Coordinates of N, CA and C in Angstrom, one line a residue:
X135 N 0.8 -1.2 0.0 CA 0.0 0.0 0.0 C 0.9 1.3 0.0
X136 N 1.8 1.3 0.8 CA 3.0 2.2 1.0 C 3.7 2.7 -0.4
X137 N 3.7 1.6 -0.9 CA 4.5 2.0 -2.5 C 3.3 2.2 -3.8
X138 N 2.0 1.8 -3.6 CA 1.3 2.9 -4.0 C 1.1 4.0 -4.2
X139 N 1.1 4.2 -2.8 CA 1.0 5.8 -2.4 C 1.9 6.4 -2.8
X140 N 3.2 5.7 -3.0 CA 4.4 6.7 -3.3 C 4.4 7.1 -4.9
X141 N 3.8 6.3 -5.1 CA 3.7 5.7 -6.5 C 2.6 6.9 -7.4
X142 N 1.4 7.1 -7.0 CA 0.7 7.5 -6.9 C 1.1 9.5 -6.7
X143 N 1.5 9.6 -5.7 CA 1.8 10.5 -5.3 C 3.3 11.1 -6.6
X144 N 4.0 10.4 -6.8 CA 5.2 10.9 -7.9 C 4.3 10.8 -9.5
X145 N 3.6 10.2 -9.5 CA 2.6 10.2 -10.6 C 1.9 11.6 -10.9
X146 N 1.5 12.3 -9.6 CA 0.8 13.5 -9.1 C 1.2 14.7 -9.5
X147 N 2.9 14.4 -8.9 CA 4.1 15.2 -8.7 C 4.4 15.5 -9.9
X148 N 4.4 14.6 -11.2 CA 5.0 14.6 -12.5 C 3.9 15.3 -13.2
X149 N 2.9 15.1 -13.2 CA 1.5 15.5 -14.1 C 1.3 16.8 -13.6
X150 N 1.6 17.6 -12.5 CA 1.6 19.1 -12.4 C 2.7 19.6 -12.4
X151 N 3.6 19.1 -12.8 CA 5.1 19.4 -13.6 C 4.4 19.6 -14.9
X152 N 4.4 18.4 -15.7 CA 4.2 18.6 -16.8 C 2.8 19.7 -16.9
X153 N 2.0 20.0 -16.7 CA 1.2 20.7 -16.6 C 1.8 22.7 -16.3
X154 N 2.7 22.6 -15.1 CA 3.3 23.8 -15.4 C 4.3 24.6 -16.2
X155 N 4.7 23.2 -17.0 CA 5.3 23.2 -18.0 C 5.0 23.4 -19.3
X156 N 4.0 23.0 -19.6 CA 2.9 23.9 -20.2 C 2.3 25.0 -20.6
X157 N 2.0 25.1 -19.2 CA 1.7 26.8 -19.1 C 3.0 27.5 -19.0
X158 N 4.1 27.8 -18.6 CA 4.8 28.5 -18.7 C 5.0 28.4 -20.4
X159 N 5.4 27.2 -21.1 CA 5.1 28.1 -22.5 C 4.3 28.5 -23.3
X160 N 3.3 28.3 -22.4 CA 2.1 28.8 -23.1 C 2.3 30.4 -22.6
X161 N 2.5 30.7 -21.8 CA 3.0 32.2 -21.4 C 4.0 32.7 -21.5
X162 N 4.9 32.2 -21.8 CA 6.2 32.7 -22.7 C 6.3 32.8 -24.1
X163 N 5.2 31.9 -24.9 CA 4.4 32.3 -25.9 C 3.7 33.8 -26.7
X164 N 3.1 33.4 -25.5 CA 1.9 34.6 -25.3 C 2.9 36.0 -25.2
X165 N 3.7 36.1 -24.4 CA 4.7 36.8 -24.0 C 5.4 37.2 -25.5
X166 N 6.1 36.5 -25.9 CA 7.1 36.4 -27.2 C 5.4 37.5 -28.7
X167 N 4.5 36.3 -28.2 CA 3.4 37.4 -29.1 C 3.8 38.8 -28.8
X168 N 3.3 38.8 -28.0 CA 2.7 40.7 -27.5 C 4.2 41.4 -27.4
X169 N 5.6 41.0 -27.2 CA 6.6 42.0 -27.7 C 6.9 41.9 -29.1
X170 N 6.3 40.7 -29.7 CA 6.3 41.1 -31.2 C 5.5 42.3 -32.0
X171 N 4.5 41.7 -31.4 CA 3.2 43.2 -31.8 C 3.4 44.6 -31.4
X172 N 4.1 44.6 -30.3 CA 4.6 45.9 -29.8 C 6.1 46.5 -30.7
X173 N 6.3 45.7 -31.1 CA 7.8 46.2 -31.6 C 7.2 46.4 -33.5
X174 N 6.3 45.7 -33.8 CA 5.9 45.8 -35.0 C 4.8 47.0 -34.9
X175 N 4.4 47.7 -33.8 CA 3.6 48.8 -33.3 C 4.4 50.1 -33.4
X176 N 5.6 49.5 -32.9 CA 6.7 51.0 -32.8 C 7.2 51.4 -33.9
X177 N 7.9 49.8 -34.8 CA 8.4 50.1 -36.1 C 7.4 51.0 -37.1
X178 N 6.1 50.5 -36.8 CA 5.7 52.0 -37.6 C 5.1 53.4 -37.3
X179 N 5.0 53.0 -35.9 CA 5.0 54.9 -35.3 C 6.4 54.9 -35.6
X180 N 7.7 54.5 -35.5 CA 8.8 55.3 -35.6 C 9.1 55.6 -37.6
X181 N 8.3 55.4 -38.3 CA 8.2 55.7 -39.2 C 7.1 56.4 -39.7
X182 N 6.7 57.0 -38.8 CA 5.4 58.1 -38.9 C 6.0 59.6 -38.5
X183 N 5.3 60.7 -38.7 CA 5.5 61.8 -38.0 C 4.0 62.0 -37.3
X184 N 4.3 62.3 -35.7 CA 3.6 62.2 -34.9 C 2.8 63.3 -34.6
X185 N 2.8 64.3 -35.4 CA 1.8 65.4 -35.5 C 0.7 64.7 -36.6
X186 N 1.2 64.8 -37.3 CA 0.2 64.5 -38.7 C 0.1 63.1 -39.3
X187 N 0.4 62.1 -38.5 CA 0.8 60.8 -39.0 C 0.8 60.0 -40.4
X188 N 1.6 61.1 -41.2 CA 2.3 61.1 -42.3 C 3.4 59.9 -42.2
X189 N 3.9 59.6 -43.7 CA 5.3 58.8 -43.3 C 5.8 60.1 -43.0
X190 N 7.3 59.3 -42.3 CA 8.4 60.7 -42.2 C 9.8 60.7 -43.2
X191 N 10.2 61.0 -42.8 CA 11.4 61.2 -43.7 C 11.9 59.6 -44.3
X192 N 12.4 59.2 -43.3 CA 13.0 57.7 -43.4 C 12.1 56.7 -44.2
X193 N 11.0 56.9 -43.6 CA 9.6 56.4 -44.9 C 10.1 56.7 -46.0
X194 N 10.0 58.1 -46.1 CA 9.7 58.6 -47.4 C 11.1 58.1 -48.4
X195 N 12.5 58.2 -47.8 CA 13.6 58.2 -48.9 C 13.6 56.3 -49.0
X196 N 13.0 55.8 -47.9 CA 12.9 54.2 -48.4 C 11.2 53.9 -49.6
X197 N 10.5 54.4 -49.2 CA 9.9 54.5 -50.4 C 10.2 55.3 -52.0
X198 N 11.3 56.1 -52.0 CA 11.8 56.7 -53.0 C 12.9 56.2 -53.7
X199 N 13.4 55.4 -53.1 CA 14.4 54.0 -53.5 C 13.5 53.0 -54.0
X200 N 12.6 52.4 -53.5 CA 12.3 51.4 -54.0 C 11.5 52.0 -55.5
X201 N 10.9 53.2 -55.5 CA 10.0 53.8 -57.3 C 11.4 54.1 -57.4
X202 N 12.2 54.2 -57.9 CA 13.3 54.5 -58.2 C 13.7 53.4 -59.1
X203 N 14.2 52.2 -58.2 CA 14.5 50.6 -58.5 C 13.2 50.4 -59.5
X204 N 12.1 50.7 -58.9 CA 11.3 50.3 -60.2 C 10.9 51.0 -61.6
X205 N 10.9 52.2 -61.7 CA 11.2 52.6 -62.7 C 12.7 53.1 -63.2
X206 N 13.5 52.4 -63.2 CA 14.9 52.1 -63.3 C 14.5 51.1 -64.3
X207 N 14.1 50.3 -63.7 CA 13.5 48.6 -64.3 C 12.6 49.0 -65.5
X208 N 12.0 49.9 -65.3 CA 10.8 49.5 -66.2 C 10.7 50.7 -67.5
X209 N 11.9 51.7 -67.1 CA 11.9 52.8 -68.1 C 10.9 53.8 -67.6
X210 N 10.5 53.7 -66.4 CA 9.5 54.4 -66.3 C 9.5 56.0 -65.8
X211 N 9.0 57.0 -64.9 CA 9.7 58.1 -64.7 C 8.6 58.4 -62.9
X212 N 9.2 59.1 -62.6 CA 8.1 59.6 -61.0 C 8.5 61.3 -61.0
X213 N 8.2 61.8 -60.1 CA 7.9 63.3 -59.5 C 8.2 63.1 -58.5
X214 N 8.9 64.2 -57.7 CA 8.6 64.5 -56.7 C 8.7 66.3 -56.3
X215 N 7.7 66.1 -55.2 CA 7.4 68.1 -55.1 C 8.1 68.1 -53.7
X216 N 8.2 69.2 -53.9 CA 9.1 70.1 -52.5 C 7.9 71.2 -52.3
X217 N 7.0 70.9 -51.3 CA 5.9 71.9 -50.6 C 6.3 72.2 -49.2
X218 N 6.7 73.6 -49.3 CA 6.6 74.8 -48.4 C 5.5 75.2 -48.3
X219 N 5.1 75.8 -46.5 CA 3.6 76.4 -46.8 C 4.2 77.8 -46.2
X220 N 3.7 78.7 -47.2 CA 4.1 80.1 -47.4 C 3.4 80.9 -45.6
X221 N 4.6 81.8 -45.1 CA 3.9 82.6 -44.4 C 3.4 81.7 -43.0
X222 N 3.5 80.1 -42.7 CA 3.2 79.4 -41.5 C 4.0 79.6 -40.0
X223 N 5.2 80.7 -40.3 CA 5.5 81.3 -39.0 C 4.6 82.5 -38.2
X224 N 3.9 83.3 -39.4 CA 3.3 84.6 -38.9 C 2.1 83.5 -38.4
X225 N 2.0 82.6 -39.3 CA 0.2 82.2 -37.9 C 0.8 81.2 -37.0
X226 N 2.1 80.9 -36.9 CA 2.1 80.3 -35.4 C 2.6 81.8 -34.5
X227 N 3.3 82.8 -34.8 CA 3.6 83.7 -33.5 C 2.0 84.8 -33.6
X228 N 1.1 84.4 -34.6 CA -0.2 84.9 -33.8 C -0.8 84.5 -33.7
X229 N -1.1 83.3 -34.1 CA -2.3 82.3 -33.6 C -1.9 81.3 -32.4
X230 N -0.6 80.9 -32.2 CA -0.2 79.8 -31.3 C 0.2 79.1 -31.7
X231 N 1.0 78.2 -31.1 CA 1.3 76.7 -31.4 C 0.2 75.8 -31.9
X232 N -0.4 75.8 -30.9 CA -1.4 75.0 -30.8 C -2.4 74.8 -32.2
X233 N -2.6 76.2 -32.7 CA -3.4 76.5 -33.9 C -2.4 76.4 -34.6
X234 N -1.1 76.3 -35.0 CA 0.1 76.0 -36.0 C 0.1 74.7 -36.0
X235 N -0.3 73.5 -35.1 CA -0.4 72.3 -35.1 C -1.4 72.1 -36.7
X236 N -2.7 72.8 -35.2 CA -4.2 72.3 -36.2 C -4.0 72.3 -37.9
X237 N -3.1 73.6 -38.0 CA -2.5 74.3 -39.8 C -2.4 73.1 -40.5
X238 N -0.6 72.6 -39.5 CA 0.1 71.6 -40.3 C -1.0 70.4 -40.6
X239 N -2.0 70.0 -39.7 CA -2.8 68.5 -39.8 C -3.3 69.1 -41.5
X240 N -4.1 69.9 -41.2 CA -4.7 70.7 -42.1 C -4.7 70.4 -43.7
X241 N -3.1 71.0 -43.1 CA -2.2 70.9 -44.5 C -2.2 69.2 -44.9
X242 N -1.8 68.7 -44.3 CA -1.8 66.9 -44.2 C -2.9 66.5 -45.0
X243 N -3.8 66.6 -44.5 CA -5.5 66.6 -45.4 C -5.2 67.1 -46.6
X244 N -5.1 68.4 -46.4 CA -4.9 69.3 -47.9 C -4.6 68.4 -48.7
X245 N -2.8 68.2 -48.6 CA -2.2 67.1 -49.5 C -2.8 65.7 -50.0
X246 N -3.1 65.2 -49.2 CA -3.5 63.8 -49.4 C -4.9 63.9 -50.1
X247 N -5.5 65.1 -50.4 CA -6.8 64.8 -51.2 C -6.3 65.1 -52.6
X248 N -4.7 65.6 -52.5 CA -4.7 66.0 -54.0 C -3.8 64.9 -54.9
X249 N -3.5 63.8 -54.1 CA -2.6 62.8 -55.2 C -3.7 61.2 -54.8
X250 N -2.9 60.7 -55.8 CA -4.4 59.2 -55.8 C -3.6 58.6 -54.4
X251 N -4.2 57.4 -54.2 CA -3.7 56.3 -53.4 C -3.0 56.3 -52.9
X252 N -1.8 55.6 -54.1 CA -0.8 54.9 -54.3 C 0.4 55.7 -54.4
X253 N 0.3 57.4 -54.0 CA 0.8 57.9 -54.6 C 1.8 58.7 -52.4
X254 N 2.4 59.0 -52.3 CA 3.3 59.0 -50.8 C 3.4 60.6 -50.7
X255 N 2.5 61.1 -49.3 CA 3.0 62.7 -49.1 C 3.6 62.4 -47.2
X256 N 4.6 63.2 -47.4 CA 5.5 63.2 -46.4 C 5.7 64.4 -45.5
X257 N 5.5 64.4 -44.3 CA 6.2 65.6 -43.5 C 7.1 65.5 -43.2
X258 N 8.5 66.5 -43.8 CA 9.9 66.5 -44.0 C 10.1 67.3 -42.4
X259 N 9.6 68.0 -41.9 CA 9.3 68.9 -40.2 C 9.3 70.3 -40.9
X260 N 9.1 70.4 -39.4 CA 8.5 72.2 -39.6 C 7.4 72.0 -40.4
X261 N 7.1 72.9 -41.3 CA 6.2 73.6 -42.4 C 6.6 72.8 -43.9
X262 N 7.3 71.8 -43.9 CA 7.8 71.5 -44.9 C 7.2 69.8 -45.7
X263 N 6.5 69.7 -46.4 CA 6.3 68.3 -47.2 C 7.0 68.0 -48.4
X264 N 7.0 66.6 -48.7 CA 7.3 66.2 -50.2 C 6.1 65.2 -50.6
X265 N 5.9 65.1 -51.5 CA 4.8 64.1 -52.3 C 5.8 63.7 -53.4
X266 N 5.4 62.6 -53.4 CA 6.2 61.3 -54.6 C 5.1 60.9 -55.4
X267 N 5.1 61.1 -56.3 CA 4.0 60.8 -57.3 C 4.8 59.8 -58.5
X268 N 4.4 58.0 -58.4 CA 4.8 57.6 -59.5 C 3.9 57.2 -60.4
X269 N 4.9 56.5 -61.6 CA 3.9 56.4 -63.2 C 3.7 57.4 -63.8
X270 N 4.3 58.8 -63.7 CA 4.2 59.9 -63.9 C 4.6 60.2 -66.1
X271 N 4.3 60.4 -66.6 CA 5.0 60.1 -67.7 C 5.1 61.4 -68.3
X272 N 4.6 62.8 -68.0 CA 5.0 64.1 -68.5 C 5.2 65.0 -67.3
X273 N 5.7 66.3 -67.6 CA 6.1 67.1 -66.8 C 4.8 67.9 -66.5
X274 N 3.5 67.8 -67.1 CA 1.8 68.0 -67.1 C 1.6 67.1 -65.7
X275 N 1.8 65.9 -65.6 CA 1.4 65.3 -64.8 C 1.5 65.7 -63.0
X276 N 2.8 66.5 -63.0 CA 3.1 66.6 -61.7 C 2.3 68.3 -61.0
X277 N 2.4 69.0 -62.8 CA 1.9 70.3 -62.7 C 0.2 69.7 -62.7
X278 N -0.5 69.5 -62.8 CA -2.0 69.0 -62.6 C -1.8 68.5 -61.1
X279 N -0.7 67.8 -60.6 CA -1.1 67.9 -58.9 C -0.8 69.1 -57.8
X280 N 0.1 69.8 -58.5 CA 0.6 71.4 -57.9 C -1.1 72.0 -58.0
X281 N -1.4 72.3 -59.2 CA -2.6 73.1 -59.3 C -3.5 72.3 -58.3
X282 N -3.8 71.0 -58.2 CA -4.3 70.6 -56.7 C -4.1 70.9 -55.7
X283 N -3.1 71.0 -55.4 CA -2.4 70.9 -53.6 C -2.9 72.8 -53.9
X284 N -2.7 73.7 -54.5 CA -3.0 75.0 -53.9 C -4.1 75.3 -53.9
X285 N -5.0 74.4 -54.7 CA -6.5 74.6 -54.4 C -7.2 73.8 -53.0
X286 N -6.6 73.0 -53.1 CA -7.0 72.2 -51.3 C -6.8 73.1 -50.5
X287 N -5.7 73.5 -50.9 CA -4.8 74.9 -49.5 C -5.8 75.6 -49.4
X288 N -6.2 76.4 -50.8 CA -6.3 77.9 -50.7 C -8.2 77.9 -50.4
X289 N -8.7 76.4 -50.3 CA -10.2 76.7 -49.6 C -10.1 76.9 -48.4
X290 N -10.7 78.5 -48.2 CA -10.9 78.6 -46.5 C -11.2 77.9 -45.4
X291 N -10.6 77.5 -44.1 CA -11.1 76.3 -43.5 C -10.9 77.1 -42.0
X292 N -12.4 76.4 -41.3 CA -12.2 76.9 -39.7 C -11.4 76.3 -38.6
X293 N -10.4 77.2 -38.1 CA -9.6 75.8 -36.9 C -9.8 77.3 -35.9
X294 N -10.3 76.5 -35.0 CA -10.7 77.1 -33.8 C -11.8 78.2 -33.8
X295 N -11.0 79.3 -33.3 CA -11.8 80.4 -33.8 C -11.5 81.3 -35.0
X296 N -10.4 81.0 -35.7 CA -10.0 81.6 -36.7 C -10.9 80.9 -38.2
X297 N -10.5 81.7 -39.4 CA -10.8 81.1 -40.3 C -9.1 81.2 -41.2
X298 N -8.6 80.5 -41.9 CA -7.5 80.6 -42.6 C -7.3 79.7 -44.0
X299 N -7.0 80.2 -44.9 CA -6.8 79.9 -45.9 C -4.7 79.9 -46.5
X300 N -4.6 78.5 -46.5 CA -3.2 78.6 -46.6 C -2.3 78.4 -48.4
X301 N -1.4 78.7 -48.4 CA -0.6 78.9 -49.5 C 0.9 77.7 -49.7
X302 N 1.3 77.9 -50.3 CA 2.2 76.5 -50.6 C 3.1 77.5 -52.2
X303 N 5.0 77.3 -52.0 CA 5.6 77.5 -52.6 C 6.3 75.9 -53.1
X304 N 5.9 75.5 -54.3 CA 6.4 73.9 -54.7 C 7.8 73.7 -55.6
X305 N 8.4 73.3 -55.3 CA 9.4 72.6 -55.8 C 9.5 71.6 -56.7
X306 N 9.6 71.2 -58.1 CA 9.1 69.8 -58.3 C 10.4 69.6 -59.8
X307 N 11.2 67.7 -59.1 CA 11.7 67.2 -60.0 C 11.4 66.2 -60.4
X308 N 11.9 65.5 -61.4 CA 11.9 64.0 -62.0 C 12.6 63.4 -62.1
X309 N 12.3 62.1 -62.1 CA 13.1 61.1 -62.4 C 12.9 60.5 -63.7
X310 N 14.1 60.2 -64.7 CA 15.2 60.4 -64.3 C 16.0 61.7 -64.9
X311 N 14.8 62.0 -65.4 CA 15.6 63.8 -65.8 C 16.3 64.9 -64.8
X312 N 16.2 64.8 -63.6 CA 16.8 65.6 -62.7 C 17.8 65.1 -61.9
X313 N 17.9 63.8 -61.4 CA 18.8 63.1 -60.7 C 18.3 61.5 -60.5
X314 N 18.7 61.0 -60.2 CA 19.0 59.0 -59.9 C 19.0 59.0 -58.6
X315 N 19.1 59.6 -57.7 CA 19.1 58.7 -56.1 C 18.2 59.8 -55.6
X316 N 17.7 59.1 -54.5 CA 16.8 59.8 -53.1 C 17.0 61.4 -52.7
X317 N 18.3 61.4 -52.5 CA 18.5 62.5 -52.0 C 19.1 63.2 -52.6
X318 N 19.5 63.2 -54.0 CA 19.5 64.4 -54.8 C 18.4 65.0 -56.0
X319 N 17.2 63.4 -55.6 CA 16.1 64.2 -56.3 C 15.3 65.4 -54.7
X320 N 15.6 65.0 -53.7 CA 15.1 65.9 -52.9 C 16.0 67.1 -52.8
X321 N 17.3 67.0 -53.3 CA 17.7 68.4 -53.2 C 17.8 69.5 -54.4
X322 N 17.1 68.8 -55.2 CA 17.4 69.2 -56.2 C 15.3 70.3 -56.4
X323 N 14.8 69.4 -55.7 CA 13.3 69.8 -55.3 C 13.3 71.1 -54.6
X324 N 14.3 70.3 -53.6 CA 14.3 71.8 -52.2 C 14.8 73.0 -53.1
X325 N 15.7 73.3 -53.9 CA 16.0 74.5 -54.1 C 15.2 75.3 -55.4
X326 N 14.6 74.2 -56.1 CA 13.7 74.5 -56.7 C 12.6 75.6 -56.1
X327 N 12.1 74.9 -54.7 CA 10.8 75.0 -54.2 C 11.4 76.3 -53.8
X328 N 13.0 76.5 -53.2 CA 13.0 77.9 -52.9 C 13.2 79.1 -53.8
X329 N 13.4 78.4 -55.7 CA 13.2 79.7 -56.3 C 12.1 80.0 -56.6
X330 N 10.8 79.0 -56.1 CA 9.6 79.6 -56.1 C 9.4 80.5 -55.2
X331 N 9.8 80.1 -53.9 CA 9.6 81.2 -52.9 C 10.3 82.5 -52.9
X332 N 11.2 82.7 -53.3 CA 11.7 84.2 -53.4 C 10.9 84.7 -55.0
X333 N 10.4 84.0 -55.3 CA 9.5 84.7 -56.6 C 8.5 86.0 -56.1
X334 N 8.3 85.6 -54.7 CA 6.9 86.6 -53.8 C 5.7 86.0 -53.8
X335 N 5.4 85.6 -54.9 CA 4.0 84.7 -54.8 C 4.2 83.3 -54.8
X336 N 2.5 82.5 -54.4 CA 2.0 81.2 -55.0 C 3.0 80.8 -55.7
X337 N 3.8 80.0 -55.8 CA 4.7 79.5 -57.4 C 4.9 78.1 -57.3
X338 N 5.0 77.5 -58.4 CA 5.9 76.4 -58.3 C 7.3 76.2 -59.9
X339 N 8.2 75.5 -59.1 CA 9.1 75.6 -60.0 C 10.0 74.3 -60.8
X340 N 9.9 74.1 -61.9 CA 10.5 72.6 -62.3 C 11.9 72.9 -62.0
X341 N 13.1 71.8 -61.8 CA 14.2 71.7 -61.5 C 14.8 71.9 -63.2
X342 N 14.3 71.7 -63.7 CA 14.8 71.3 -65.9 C 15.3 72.6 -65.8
X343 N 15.9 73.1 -66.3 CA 16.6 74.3 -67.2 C 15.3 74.9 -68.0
X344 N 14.7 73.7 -69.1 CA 13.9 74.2 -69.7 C 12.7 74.8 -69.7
X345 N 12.6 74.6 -68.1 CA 11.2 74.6 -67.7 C 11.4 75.3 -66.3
X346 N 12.5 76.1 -65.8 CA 13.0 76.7 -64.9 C 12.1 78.1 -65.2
X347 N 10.8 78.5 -64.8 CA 10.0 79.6 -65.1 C 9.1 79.7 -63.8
X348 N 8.7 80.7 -63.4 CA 7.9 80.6 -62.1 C 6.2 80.4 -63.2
X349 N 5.6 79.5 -62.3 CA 4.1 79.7 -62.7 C 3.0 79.8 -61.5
X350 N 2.3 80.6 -61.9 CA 1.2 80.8 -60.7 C 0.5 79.8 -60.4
X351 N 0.3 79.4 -59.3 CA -0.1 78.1 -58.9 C -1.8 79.1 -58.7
X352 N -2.7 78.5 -59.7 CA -3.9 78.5 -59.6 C -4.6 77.9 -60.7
X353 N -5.7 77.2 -59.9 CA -6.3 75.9 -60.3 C -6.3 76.5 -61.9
X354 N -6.3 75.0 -62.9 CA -6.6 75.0 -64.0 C -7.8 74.8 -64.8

């Protein structure tokens, strides 16, 4: 009877062993889940901009490498614009921060109603976006999205108690007529975008020589 019992009892002993053996991987499982999901949570808030939850930069030049590689491949051509929004200091030192937020979201919106889908707008910081527009096949194509983005802008919209209607100085090059990598089609946009801005008005400006002319950004 004695060696039943013992018997019985290490039988007992083993079976809520194996049993919490079990559950610890079942919770070390579970565990291993939820810092995956969390880390796959961060990877893309850290690839967001946290005002306007735009890609951000690092998005944006890893999305601009890969249309790059693919129209490389396929002969094909992209845009990209350099948007400044004209004058967004004088309404943050009189409206507030807070209402310079509301602007930039604003602006965010703005942008995103004026390119399709498939197509990437970015908050570079501050006051400053890029939009990547690919499949683009004429230098019409990128100007038909400029003449968008200044009409989204320039409909008056209420944030708070203000009413404001905003402006945008654009920048815009191609690939592969302006440059071959990420960051010299963006720099080649940025200074674009700033000979629109010392123009004084609305403008946007192609990077081409040939097409280096300020034009009034208003709808077509």
């Amino acid at each position: 009877a004695t060696a039943q019992t013992t018997q019985e009892a290490t039988a007992s002993l083993l079976l809520e062993a194996n049993q919490n053996l079990v559950c610890s991987s079942l919770l070390a499982q579970d565990a291993a889940d939820t810092s995956a999901r969390a880390l796959s949570t961060l990877a893309r808030s850290a690839q967001r901009d946290a005002l306007t939850g735009l890609p951000n930069r690092e998005l944006l030049l890893d999305r601009l490498a890969q249309a790059i590689a693919v129209a490389r491949g396929s002969g094909g051509k992209l845009a990209l614009l350099f948007v400044d929004m004209n004058h967004f200091k004088s309404i943050n030192d009189a409206m507030g921060h807070a209402v310079g937020d509301q602007v930039l979201r604003q602006a965010a919106a703005c942008l995103l109603s004026a390119v399709r889908e498939g197509d990437t707008v970015s908050r570079q910081g501050g006051d400053e976006f890029l939009i990547l527009l690919d499949g683009v096949s004429q230098p019409s194509d990128a100007m038909r999205v400029a003449h968008k983005v200044v009409s989204a802008l320039g409909t008056p919209c209420r944030i708070g108690d203000h009413v404001v209607r905003l402006s945008a100085s654009i920048g815009i090059c191609l690939y592969p007529d302006d440059g071959d990598t990420p960051q010299l089609l963006i720099d080649r946009a940025d200074a674009a975008m700033y000979r629109a801005k010392r123009s004084g008005t609305d403008a946007f400006v192609f990077h081409a020589q040939g097409l280096d002319a300020f034009a009034p950004l208003v709808p077509a």
